[in-house]
mmCIF file of C-alpha atoms in Angstrom:
data_model
loop_
_atom_site.group_PDB
_atom_site.id
_atom_site.type_symbol
_atom_site.label_atom_id
_atom_site.label_comp_id
_atom_site.label_asym_id
_atom_site.label_seq_id
_atom_site.Cartn_x
_atom_site.Cartn_y
_atom_site.Cartn_z
ATOM 1 C CA UNK A 1 1.173 -78.417 27.660
ATOM 2 C CA UNK A 2 1.658 -76.193 30.608
ATOM 3 C CA UNK A 3 4.168 -78.526 32.296
ATOM 4 C CA UNK A 4 6.209 -78.278 28.983
ATOM 5 C CA UNK A 5 6.014 -74.500 29.121
ATOM 6 C CA UNK A 6 7.601 -74.374 32.609
ATOM 7 C CA UNK A 7 10.085 -76.947 31.668
ATOM 8 C CA UNK A 8 11.042 -74.514 28.736
ATOM 9 C CA UNK A 9 11.247 -71.640 31.156
ATOM 10 C CA UNK A 10 13.553 -73.373 33.318
ATOM 11 C CA UNK A 11 15.911 -74.489 30.279
ATOM 12 C CA UNK A 12 15.101 -71.896 27.385
ATOM 13 C CA UNK A 13 18.128 -73.529 25.485
ATOM 14 C CA UNK A 14 19.399 -77.059 25.006
ATOM 15 C CA UNK A 15 22.260 -77.927 27.178
ATOM 16 C CA UNK A 16 24.744 -77.855 24.262
ATOM 17 C CA UNK A 17 23.578 -74.304 23.311
ATOM 18 C CA UNK A 18 23.954 -73.081 26.837
ATOM 19 C CA UNK A 19 27.733 -74.594 27.070
ATOM 20 C CA UNK A 20 28.647 -72.927 23.623
ATOM 21 C CA UNK A 21 27.044 -69.418 24.908
ATOM 22 C CA UNK A 22 29.052 -69.752 28.302
ATOM 23 C CA UNK A 23 32.168 -70.734 26.099
ATOM 24 C CA UNK A 24 31.765 -68.120 23.809
ATOM 25 C CA UNK A 25 31.208 -65.176 26.468
ATOM 26 C CA UNK A 26 34.445 -66.366 28.235
ATOM 27 C CA UNK A 27 36.362 -66.228 25.082
ATOM 28 C CA UNK A 28 35.077 -62.729 24.023
ATOM 29 C CA UNK A 29 35.845 -61.394 27.655
ATOM 30 C CA UNK A 30 39.326 -62.827 27.597
ATOM 31 C CA UNK A 31 40.058 -61.749 24.140
ATOM 32 C CA UNK A 32 39.188 -57.967 24.833
ATOM 33 C CA UNK A 33 41.460 -58.222 27.952
ATOM 34 C CA UNK A 34 44.306 -59.716 25.908
ATOM 35 C CA UNK A 35 43.863 -57.077 23.049
ATOM 36 C CA UNK A 36 43.628 -54.146 25.775
ATOM 37 C CA UNK A 37 46.964 -55.587 27.517
ATOM 38 C CA UNK A 38 48.695 -56.044 23.948
ATOM 39 C CA UNK A 39 47.661 -52.486 23.063
ATOM 40 C CA UNK A 40 48.953 -51.148 26.164
ATOM 41 C CA UNK A 41 52.370 -52.783 26.025
ATOM 42 C CA UNK A 42 52.910 -52.254 22.234
ATOM 43 C CA UNK A 43 51.043 -48.916 21.573
ATOM 44 C CA UNK A 44 53.609 -46.234 20.177
ATOM 45 C CA UNK A 45 54.894 -44.034 23.040
ATOM 46 C CA UNK A 46 55.535 -40.320 22.366
ATOM 47 C CA UNK A 47 53.287 -40.137 19.286
ATOM 48 C CA UNK A 48 50.894 -37.277 19.218
ATOM 49 C CA UNK A 49 47.407 -38.176 19.654
ATOM 50 C CA UNK A 50 44.576 -36.050 18.248
ATOM 51 C CA UNK A 51 43.540 -35.012 21.850
ATOM 52 C CA UNK A 52 46.828 -35.294 23.848
ATOM 53 C CA UNK A 53 50.385 -36.017 22.458
ATOM 54 C CA UNK A 54 52.613 -37.815 24.969
ATOM 55 C CA UNK A 55 53.705 -41.146 26.427
ATOM 56 C CA UNK A 56 50.741 -43.563 26.199
ATOM 57 C CA UNK A 57 51.720 -45.889 28.987
ATOM 58 C CA UNK A 58 51.758 -45.885 32.804
ATOM 59 C CA UNK A 59 54.865 -44.039 33.932
ATOM 60 C CA UNK A 60 53.740 -43.850 37.526
ATOM 61 C CA UNK A 61 56.182 -44.957 40.333
ATOM 62 C CA UNK A 62 55.606 -47.727 42.937
ATOM 63 C CA UNK A 63 58.256 -46.298 45.325
ATOM 64 C CA UNK A 64 56.951 -42.847 45.809
ATOM 65 C CA UNK A 65 58.926 -40.874 43.287
ATOM 66 C CA UNK A 66 56.891 -38.106 42.083
ATOM 67 C CA UNK A 67 59.419 -37.372 38.855
ATOM 68 C CA UNK A 68 57.579 -39.030 35.750
ATOM 69 C CA UNK A 69 59.300 -42.021 34.438
ATOM 70 C CA UNK A 70 60.161 -40.508 30.981
ATOM 71 C CA UNK A 71 63.179 -39.439 29.347
ATOM 72 C CA UNK A 72 62.999 -36.680 26.882
ATOM 73 C CA UNK A 73 65.617 -35.335 24.309
ATOM 74 C CA UNK A 74 65.181 -32.917 21.465
ATOM 75 C CA UNK A 75 66.803 -32.699 18.020
ATOM 76 C CA UNK A 76 65.304 -29.793 16.011
ATOM 77 C CA UNK A 77 66.462 -28.963 12.356
ATOM 78 C CA UNK A 78 69.278 -26.281 12.408
ATOM 79 C CA UNK A 79 66.896 -24.014 10.372
ATOM 80 C CA UNK A 80 63.252 -23.821 9.672
ATOM 81 C CA UNK A 81 63.900 -24.035 5.872
ATOM 82 C CA UNK A 82 64.932 -27.762 6.217
ATOM 83 C CA UNK A 83 61.976 -28.925 8.052
ATOM 84 C CA UNK A 84 60.719 -32.462 7.381
ATOM 85 C CA UNK A 85 63.839 -33.034 5.120
ATOM 86 C CA UNK A 86 65.990 -32.744 7.959
ATOM 87 C CA UNK A 87 67.981 -35.952 8.610
ATOM 88 C CA UNK A 88 69.354 -36.772 12.003
ATOM 89 C CA UNK A 89 73.068 -37.859 12.314
ATOM 90 C CA UNK A 90 73.019 -41.015 14.214
ATOM 91 C CA UNK A 91 76.669 -40.138 15.431
ATOM 92 C CA UNK A 92 75.134 -37.170 17.574
ATOM 93 C CA UNK A 93 73.148 -39.576 19.610
ATOM 94 C CA UNK A 94 76.098 -41.700 20.840
ATOM 95 C CA UNK A 95 75.585 -40.393 24.388
ATOM 96 C CA UNK A 96 72.031 -41.404 24.451
ATOM 97 C CA UNK A 97 72.872 -45.055 25.107
ATOM 98 C CA UNK A 98 73.845 -44.192 28.428
ATOM 99 C CA UNK A 99 70.540 -43.046 29.319
ATOM 100 C CA UNK A 100 68.948 -46.179 27.930
ATOM 101 C CA UNK A 101 71.334 -48.447 29.795
ATOM 102 C CA UNK A 102 71.254 -46.710 33.178
ATOM 103 C CA UNK A 103 67.233 -46.704 32.939
ATOM 104 C CA UNK A 104 66.045 -49.541 30.960
ATOM 105 C CA UNK A 105 62.606 -49.179 32.228
ATOM 106 C CA UNK A 106 62.112 -45.579 31.414
ATOM 107 C CA UNK A 107 60.255 -44.721 28.253
ATOM 108 C CA UNK A 108 62.497 -42.766 25.993
ATOM 109 C CA UNK A 109 61.373 -40.044 23.338
ATOM 110 C CA UNK A 110 63.639 -38.275 20.892
ATOM 111 C CA UNK A 111 61.574 -35.261 19.987
ATOM 112 C CA UNK A 112 61.763 -33.937 16.236
ATOM 113 C CA UNK A 113 59.923 -31.081 14.654
ATOM 114 C CA UNK A 114 57.034 -33.097 13.527
ATOM 115 C CA UNK A 115 56.047 -34.346 16.815
ATOM 116 C CA UNK A 116 56.917 -31.047 18.627
ATOM 117 C CA UNK A 117 54.557 -29.289 16.430
ATOM 118 C CA UNK A 118 51.783 -31.520 17.078
ATOM 119 C CA UNK A 119 52.438 -31.361 20.696
ATOM 120 C CA UNK A 120 52.285 -27.738 20.983
ATOM 121 C CA UNK A 121 49.357 -27.328 18.556
ATOM 122 C CA UNK A 122 47.151 -29.867 20.796
ATOM 123 C CA UNK A 123 48.490 -29.269 24.309
ATOM 124 C CA UNK A 124 48.642 -25.354 24.054
ATOM 125 C CA UNK A 125 46.085 -24.807 21.593
ATOM 126 C CA UNK A 126 44.262 -22.138 23.369
ATOM 127 C CA UNK A 127 47.565 -20.180 23.929
ATOM 128 C CA UNK A 128 47.565 -17.819 20.881
ATOM 129 C CA UNK A 129 50.829 -15.899 21.825
ATOM 130 C CA UNK A 130 52.704 -18.969 22.788
ATOM 131 C CA UNK A 131 51.771 -20.525 19.512
ATOM 132 C CA UNK A 132 52.693 -17.682 17.543
ATOM 133 C CA UNK A 133 56.146 -16.950 19.388
ATOM 134 C CA UNK A 134 57.057 -20.731 19.186
ATOM 135 C CA UNK A 135 56.452 -20.863 15.339
ATOM 136 C CA UNK A 136 58.308 -17.611 14.796
ATOM 137 C CA UNK A 137 61.248 -18.461 16.483
ATOM 138 C CA UNK A 138 64.325 -19.035 14.000
ATOM 139 C CA UNK A 139 66.941 -19.848 16.324
ATOM 140 C CA UNK A 140 66.808 -23.674 17.172
ATOM 141 C CA UNK A 141 68.295 -23.202 20.465
ATOM 142 C CA UNK A 142 65.575 -20.811 21.673
ATOM 143 C CA UNK A 143 63.068 -23.236 20.295
ATOM 144 C CA UNK A 144 64.677 -26.160 21.951
ATOM 145 C CA UNK A 145 64.679 -24.327 25.197
ATOM 146 C CA UNK A 146 60.945 -23.142 25.190
ATOM 147 C CA UNK A 147 60.230 -26.822 24.110
ATOM 148 C CA UNK A 148 61.731 -28.312 27.119
ATOM 149 C CA UNK A 149 59.727 -26.448 29.490
ATOM 150 C CA UNK A 150 56.465 -26.941 27.754
ATOM 151 C CA UNK A 151 57.135 -30.761 27.580
ATOM 152 C CA UNK A 152 58.104 -30.952 31.237
ATOM 153 C CA UNK A 153 55.413 -28.778 32.297
ATOM 154 C CA UNK A 154 52.621 -31.079 30.599
ATOM 155 C CA UNK A 155 54.180 -34.412 30.852
ATOM 156 C CA UNK A 156 57.147 -34.519 33.511
ATOM 157 C CA UNK A 157 60.119 -36.654 33.349
ATOM 158 C CA UNK A 158 63.734 -36.003 32.772
ATOM 159 C CA UNK A 159 64.721 -33.845 29.901
ATOM 160 C CA UNK A 160 68.387 -33.963 29.124
ATOM 161 C CA UNK A 161 70.581 -32.608 26.060
ATOM 162 C CA UNK A 162 71.806 -34.930 23.456
ATOM 163 C CA UNK A 163 75.580 -34.295 24.739
ATOM 164 C CA UNK A 164 75.013 -35.537 28.277
ATOM 165 C CA UNK A 165 75.817 -39.048 29.724
ATOM 166 C CA UNK A 166 73.911 -40.559 32.458
ATOM 167 C CA UNK A 167 76.248 -41.709 35.157
ATOM 168 C CA UNK A 168 73.596 -43.184 37.604
ATOM 169 C CA UNK A 169 70.246 -44.385 37.223
ATOM 170 C CA UNK A 170 67.325 -41.756 37.539
ATOM 171 C CA UNK A 171 65.740 -43.891 40.347
ATOM 172 C CA UNK A 172 68.806 -42.918 42.699
ATOM 173 C CA UNK A 173 68.670 -39.382 42.070
ATOM 174 C CA UNK A 174 66.444 -38.477 45.031
ATOM 175 C CA UNK A 175 67.436 -39.738 48.470
ATOM 176 C CA UNK A 176 64.964 -42.262 49.665
ATOM 177 C CA UNK A 177 63.517 -40.084 52.549
ATOM 178 C CA UNK A 178 62.730 -37.312 50.102
ATOM 179 C CA UNK A 179 60.865 -39.183 47.374
ATOM 180 C CA UNK A 180 57.327 -38.070 48.239
ATOM 181 C CA UNK A 181 58.454 -34.557 48.505
ATOM 182 C CA UNK A 182 60.480 -33.644 45.391
ATOM 183 C CA UNK A 183 58.806 -32.333 42.280
ATOM 184 C CA UNK A 184 61.759 -30.403 40.714
ATOM 185 C CA UNK A 185 65.415 -31.418 40.615
ATOM 186 C CA UNK A 186 67.763 -28.665 39.325
ATOM 187 C CA UNK A 187 71.478 -28.785 39.427
ATOM 188 C CA UNK A 188 74.180 -26.002 39.811
ATOM 189 C CA UNK A 189 76.115 -25.265 36.651
ATOM 190 C CA UNK A 190 78.381 -22.438 37.928
ATOM 191 C CA UNK A 191 79.421 -21.077 41.356
ATOM 192 C CA UNK A 192 81.566 -18.271 41.588
ATOM 193 C CA UNK A 193 82.618 -19.015 45.217
ATOM 194 C CA UNK A 194 85.508 -16.641 45.901
ATOM 195 C CA UNK A 195 86.912 -16.353 42.293
ATOM 196 C CA UNK A 196 85.674 -14.272 39.559
ATOM 197 C CA UNK A 197 83.019 -14.457 36.834
ATOM 198 C CA UNK A 198 82.675 -16.740 33.795
ATOM 199 C CA UNK A 199 82.048 -15.677 30.162
ATOM 200 C CA UNK A 200 78.627 -14.984 29.527
ATOM 201 C CA UNK A 201 77.265 -15.991 32.793
ATOM 202 C CA UNK A 202 75.757 -12.797 34.503
ATOM 203 C CA UNK A 203 75.181 -14.593 37.701
ATOM 204 C CA UNK A 204 77.226 -15.436 40.746
ATOM 205 C CA UNK A 205 75.670 -18.809 40.845
ATOM 206 C CA UNK A 206 73.614 -20.258 37.967
ATOM 207 C CA UNK A 207 71.609 -23.558 37.280
ATOM 208 C CA UNK A 208 71.952 -25.530 34.439
ATOM 209 C CA UNK A 209 69.041 -26.462 32.158
ATOM 210 C CA UNK A 210 70.817 -29.178 30.253
ATOM 211 C CA UNK A 211 69.055 -31.630 32.435
ATOM 212 C CA UNK A 212 66.147 -31.076 34.479
ATOM 213 C CA UNK A 213 63.829 -33.537 36.252
ATOM 214 C CA UNK A 214 60.198 -32.907 37.091
ATOM 215 C CA UNK A 215 56.754 -33.932 38.141
ATOM 216 C CA UNK A 216 54.185 -32.537 35.443
ATOM 217 C CA UNK A 217 52.594 -29.210 36.461
ATOM 218 C CA UNK A 218 55.289 -27.679 38.537
ATOM 219 C CA UNK A 219 54.648 -24.070 38.692
ATOM 220 C CA UNK A 220 58.339 -23.113 37.598
ATOM 221 C CA UNK A 221 57.302 -23.998 34.026
ATOM 222 C CA UNK A 222 54.415 -21.545 33.321
ATOM 223 C CA UNK A 223 56.652 -18.815 34.958
ATOM 224 C CA UNK A 224 59.716 -19.722 32.964
ATOM 225 C CA UNK A 225 57.644 -19.892 29.495
ATOM 226 C CA UNK A 226 56.144 -16.389 30.515
ATOM 227 C CA UNK A 227 59.527 -15.060 31.292
ATOM 228 C CA UNK A 228 60.816 -16.478 27.835
ATOM 229 C CA UNK A 229 57.914 -14.878 25.605
ATOM 230 C CA UNK A 230 58.236 -11.393 27.618
ATOM 231 C CA UNK A 231 62.074 -11.312 27.008
ATOM 232 C CA UNK A 232 62.064 -12.576 23.441
ATOM 233 C CA UNK A 233 59.444 -9.674 22.659
ATOM 234 C CA UNK A 234 61.554 -7.216 24.194
ATOM 235 C CA UNK A 235 64.935 -8.181 22.523
ATOM 236 C CA UNK A 236 63.247 -8.442 19.327
ATOM 237 C CA UNK A 237 61.353 -4.955 19.646
ATOM 238 C CA UNK A 238 64.680 -3.396 20.783
ATOM 239 C CA UNK A 239 65.983 -4.068 17.458
ATOM 240 C CA UNK A 240 62.689 -3.025 15.671
ATOM 241 C CA UNK A 241 61.942 -6.560 14.545
ATOM 242 C CA UNK A 242 59.282 -9.077 15.095
ATOM 243 C CA UNK A 243 60.071 -12.313 16.802
ATOM 244 C CA UNK A 244 60.265 -14.053 13.407
ATOM 245 C CA UNK A 245 62.861 -11.573 12.036
ATOM 246 C CA UNK A 246 64.950 -11.528 15.149
ATOM 247 C CA UNK A 247 68.178 -13.447 15.280
ATOM 248 C CA UNK A 248 69.504 -13.399 18.849
ATOM 249 C CA UNK A 249 73.244 -13.319 20.006
ATOM 250 C CA UNK A 250 74.314 -16.283 22.106
ATOM 251 C CA UNK A 251 73.944 -13.957 25.396
ATOM 252 C CA UNK A 252 70.449 -13.140 24.281
ATOM 253 C CA UNK A 253 69.413 -16.704 23.935
ATOM 254 C CA UNK A 254 70.847 -17.472 27.527
ATOM 255 C CA UNK A 255 68.986 -14.479 29.094
ATOM 256 C CA UNK A 256 65.546 -15.233 27.237
ATOM 257 C CA UNK A 257 65.103 -18.949 27.189
ATOM 258 C CA UNK A 258 68.392 -20.204 28.305
ATOM 259 C CA UNK A 259 70.114 -20.849 31.788
ATOM 260 C CA UNK A 260 70.588 -17.080 32.918
ATOM 261 C CA UNK A 261 66.653 -16.635 32.522
ATOM 262 C CA UNK A 262 66.114 -20.347 34.039
ATOM 263 C CA UNK A 263 68.166 -19.266 37.146
ATOM 264 C CA UNK A 264 66.196 -16.207 37.699
ATOM 265 C CA UNK A 265 63.004 -18.222 37.642
ATOM 266 C CA UNK A 266 64.193 -20.971 39.781
ATOM 267 C CA UNK A 267 65.393 -18.508 42.180
ATOM 268 C CA UNK A 268 62.108 -16.941 42.580
ATOM 269 C CA UNK A 269 60.503 -20.264 43.100
ATOM 270 C CA UNK A 270 63.025 -21.249 45.847
ATOM 271 C CA UNK A 271 62.400 -17.705 47.496
ATOM 272 C CA UNK A 272 58.760 -18.631 47.808
ATOM 273 C CA UNK A 273 59.759 -22.039 49.659
ATOM 274 C CA UNK A 274 62.223 -20.377 51.890
ATOM 275 C CA UNK A 275 62.220 -16.544 52.491
ATOM 276 C CA UNK A 276 65.465 -16.550 54.112
ATOM 277 C CA UNK A 277 67.032 -17.158 50.819
ATOM 278 C CA UNK A 278 67.891 -13.406 49.792
ATOM 279 C CA UNK A 279 70.721 -14.019 47.160
ATOM 280 C CA UNK A 280 72.119 -16.871 44.999
ATOM 281 C CA UNK A 281 75.058 -16.539 47.159
ATOM 282 C CA UNK A 282 73.212 -18.324 49.911
ATOM 283 C CA UNK A 283 73.332 -21.380 47.820
ATOM 284 C CA UNK A 284 77.186 -21.092 46.980
ATOM 285 C CA UNK A 285 79.547 -23.725 48.322
ATOM 286 C CA UNK A 286 76.757 -26.504 48.489
ATOM 287 C CA UNK A 287 78.129 -30.022 49.009
ATOM 288 C CA UNK A 288 75.054 -31.844 49.599
ATOM 289 C CA UNK A 289 71.599 -32.135 47.731
ATOM 290 C CA UNK A 290 69.331 -29.645 49.584
ATOM 291 C CA UNK A 291 65.406 -29.581 49.435
ATOM 292 C CA UNK A 292 63.771 -26.053 49.345
ATOM 293 C CA UNK A 293 60.028 -26.767 49.301
ATOM 294 C CA UNK A 294 59.693 -29.300 46.499
ATOM 295 C CA UNK A 295 62.637 -28.543 44.712
ATOM 296 C CA UNK A 296 65.907 -30.477 45.054
ATOM 297 C CA UNK A 297 69.058 -28.462 44.376
ATOM 298 C CA UNK A 298 72.118 -30.671 43.532
ATOM 299 C CA UNK A 299 75.640 -29.478 44.304
ATOM 300 C CA UNK A 300 77.988 -28.893 41.407
ATOM 301 C CA UNK A 301 79.063 -32.383 40.633
ATOM 302 C CA UNK A 302 75.300 -33.576 40.503
ATOM 303 C CA UNK A 303 74.885 -32.564 36.794
ATOM 304 C CA UNK A 304 78.160 -30.488 36.359
ATOM 305 C CA UNK A 305 81.136 -32.545 37.037
ATOM 306 C CA UNK A 306 83.976 -32.269 34.759
ATOM 307 C CA UNK A 307 84.220 -28.263 34.564
ATOM 308 C CA UNK A 308 87.233 -26.287 35.086
ATOM 309 C CA UNK A 309 85.696 -24.131 37.592
ATOM 310 C CA UNK A 310 83.321 -24.049 40.542
ATOM 311 C CA UNK A 311 85.085 -26.601 42.635
ATOM 312 C CA UNK A 312 83.860 -29.205 39.832
ATOM 313 C CA UNK A 313 85.529 -32.583 39.930
ATOM 314 C CA UNK A 314 87.899 -33.239 37.282
ATOM 315 C CA UNK A 315 86.906 -35.854 34.744
ATOM 316 C CA UNK A 316 90.406 -37.369 34.807
ATOM 317 C CA UNK A 317 89.913 -38.826 38.089
ATOM 318 C CA UNK A 318 87.345 -41.260 39.440
ATOM 319 C CA UNK A 319 83.660 -40.345 39.136
ATOM 320 C CA UNK A 320 82.524 -38.631 42.406
ATOM 321 C CA UNK A 321 79.717 -40.332 44.302
ATOM 322 C CA UNK A 322 77.616 -37.159 43.777
ATOM 323 C CA UNK A 323 77.795 -37.138 40.036
ATOM 324 C CA UNK A 324 74.710 -37.995 38.352
ATOM 325 C CA UNK A 325 75.232 -36.547 34.857
ATOM 326 C CA UNK A 326 78.106 -35.367 32.795
ATOM 327 C CA UNK A 327 77.878 -32.706 30.101
ATOM 328 C CA UNK A 328 79.975 -32.884 27.094
ATOM 329 C CA UNK A 329 79.617 -29.170 26.012
ATOM 330 C CA UNK A 330 79.237 -29.832 22.287
ATOM 331 C CA UNK A 331 77.502 -26.348 22.026
ATOM 332 C CA UNK A 332 74.789 -27.816 19.676
ATOM 333 C CA UNK A 333 72.331 -25.459 21.061
ATOM 334 C CA UNK A 334 74.043 -22.553 19.424
ATOM 335 C CA UNK A 335 73.253 -23.994 15.893
ATOM 336 C CA UNK A 336 70.883 -27.019 15.743
ATOM 337 C CA UNK A 337 69.998 -29.578 18.356
ATOM 338 C CA UNK A 338 69.175 -29.475 22.132
#
């Protein structure tokens, strides 16, 4: 009896059962791994989760690029009354194909109102002032402006308007020797040089915000959001209106959430990086991408080729080597989409 007991302890299960148990364990382990991989690869990207809306895949770069590998565009209803009934016109997304073709390995997200509301409500749930102002905005251009700063702050990546064309892959935007240092890419939209001013542009040099590339968490975005909220409240109060009653002029849009305000905030960040920059004219006439701290500033052709000013290269000739993006200036920000 004792011998049988010791034999049982050495082999508590028959050999056939032990083989089955091992096989079952291996099968379960591999099944779990397979399910995890499939979920990772096929799970929806850019769909708001309860805790954290955003892309649900790994967008880190293996070559040291700090800019998140994501592409964002925004298309909001032209008025709050349309809301969920708003239907996107596919013809307005014709230029988007260039972004997908130039960057096939970059996840792409077209942000509509439903996703935007969920994103704002979860990622910035504790900021009552921001939530109130965002949901009170009636101008879709202002709302799109504010939304792009919030998305890039939280998620990083490349935001670009729906009327832009990608001329080169995002992976080549940053020179190889700077890839581990650049956390924000901005392009010059207007450079007065030795000429006169341009309509509705208050600065001698202005940065565009139709295309911005960033690593998540860059301090320029909280500063820009704060500037936007302050200015929106100031303009609305000047008309004795609440933000929800306020209908801004195009000049007020550009100076509250748009490129004029963006230029002020970016310039302040550049001055922190390089105190020798005392005026925007210090950047005038730039011909090569230049790094200030972690901000890469592109010359006029970087994001602004094809314009009739600022020594921008003509769209009629060959595309210049420095050109990364072309803006088609359909002016949708004044009425409906970003």
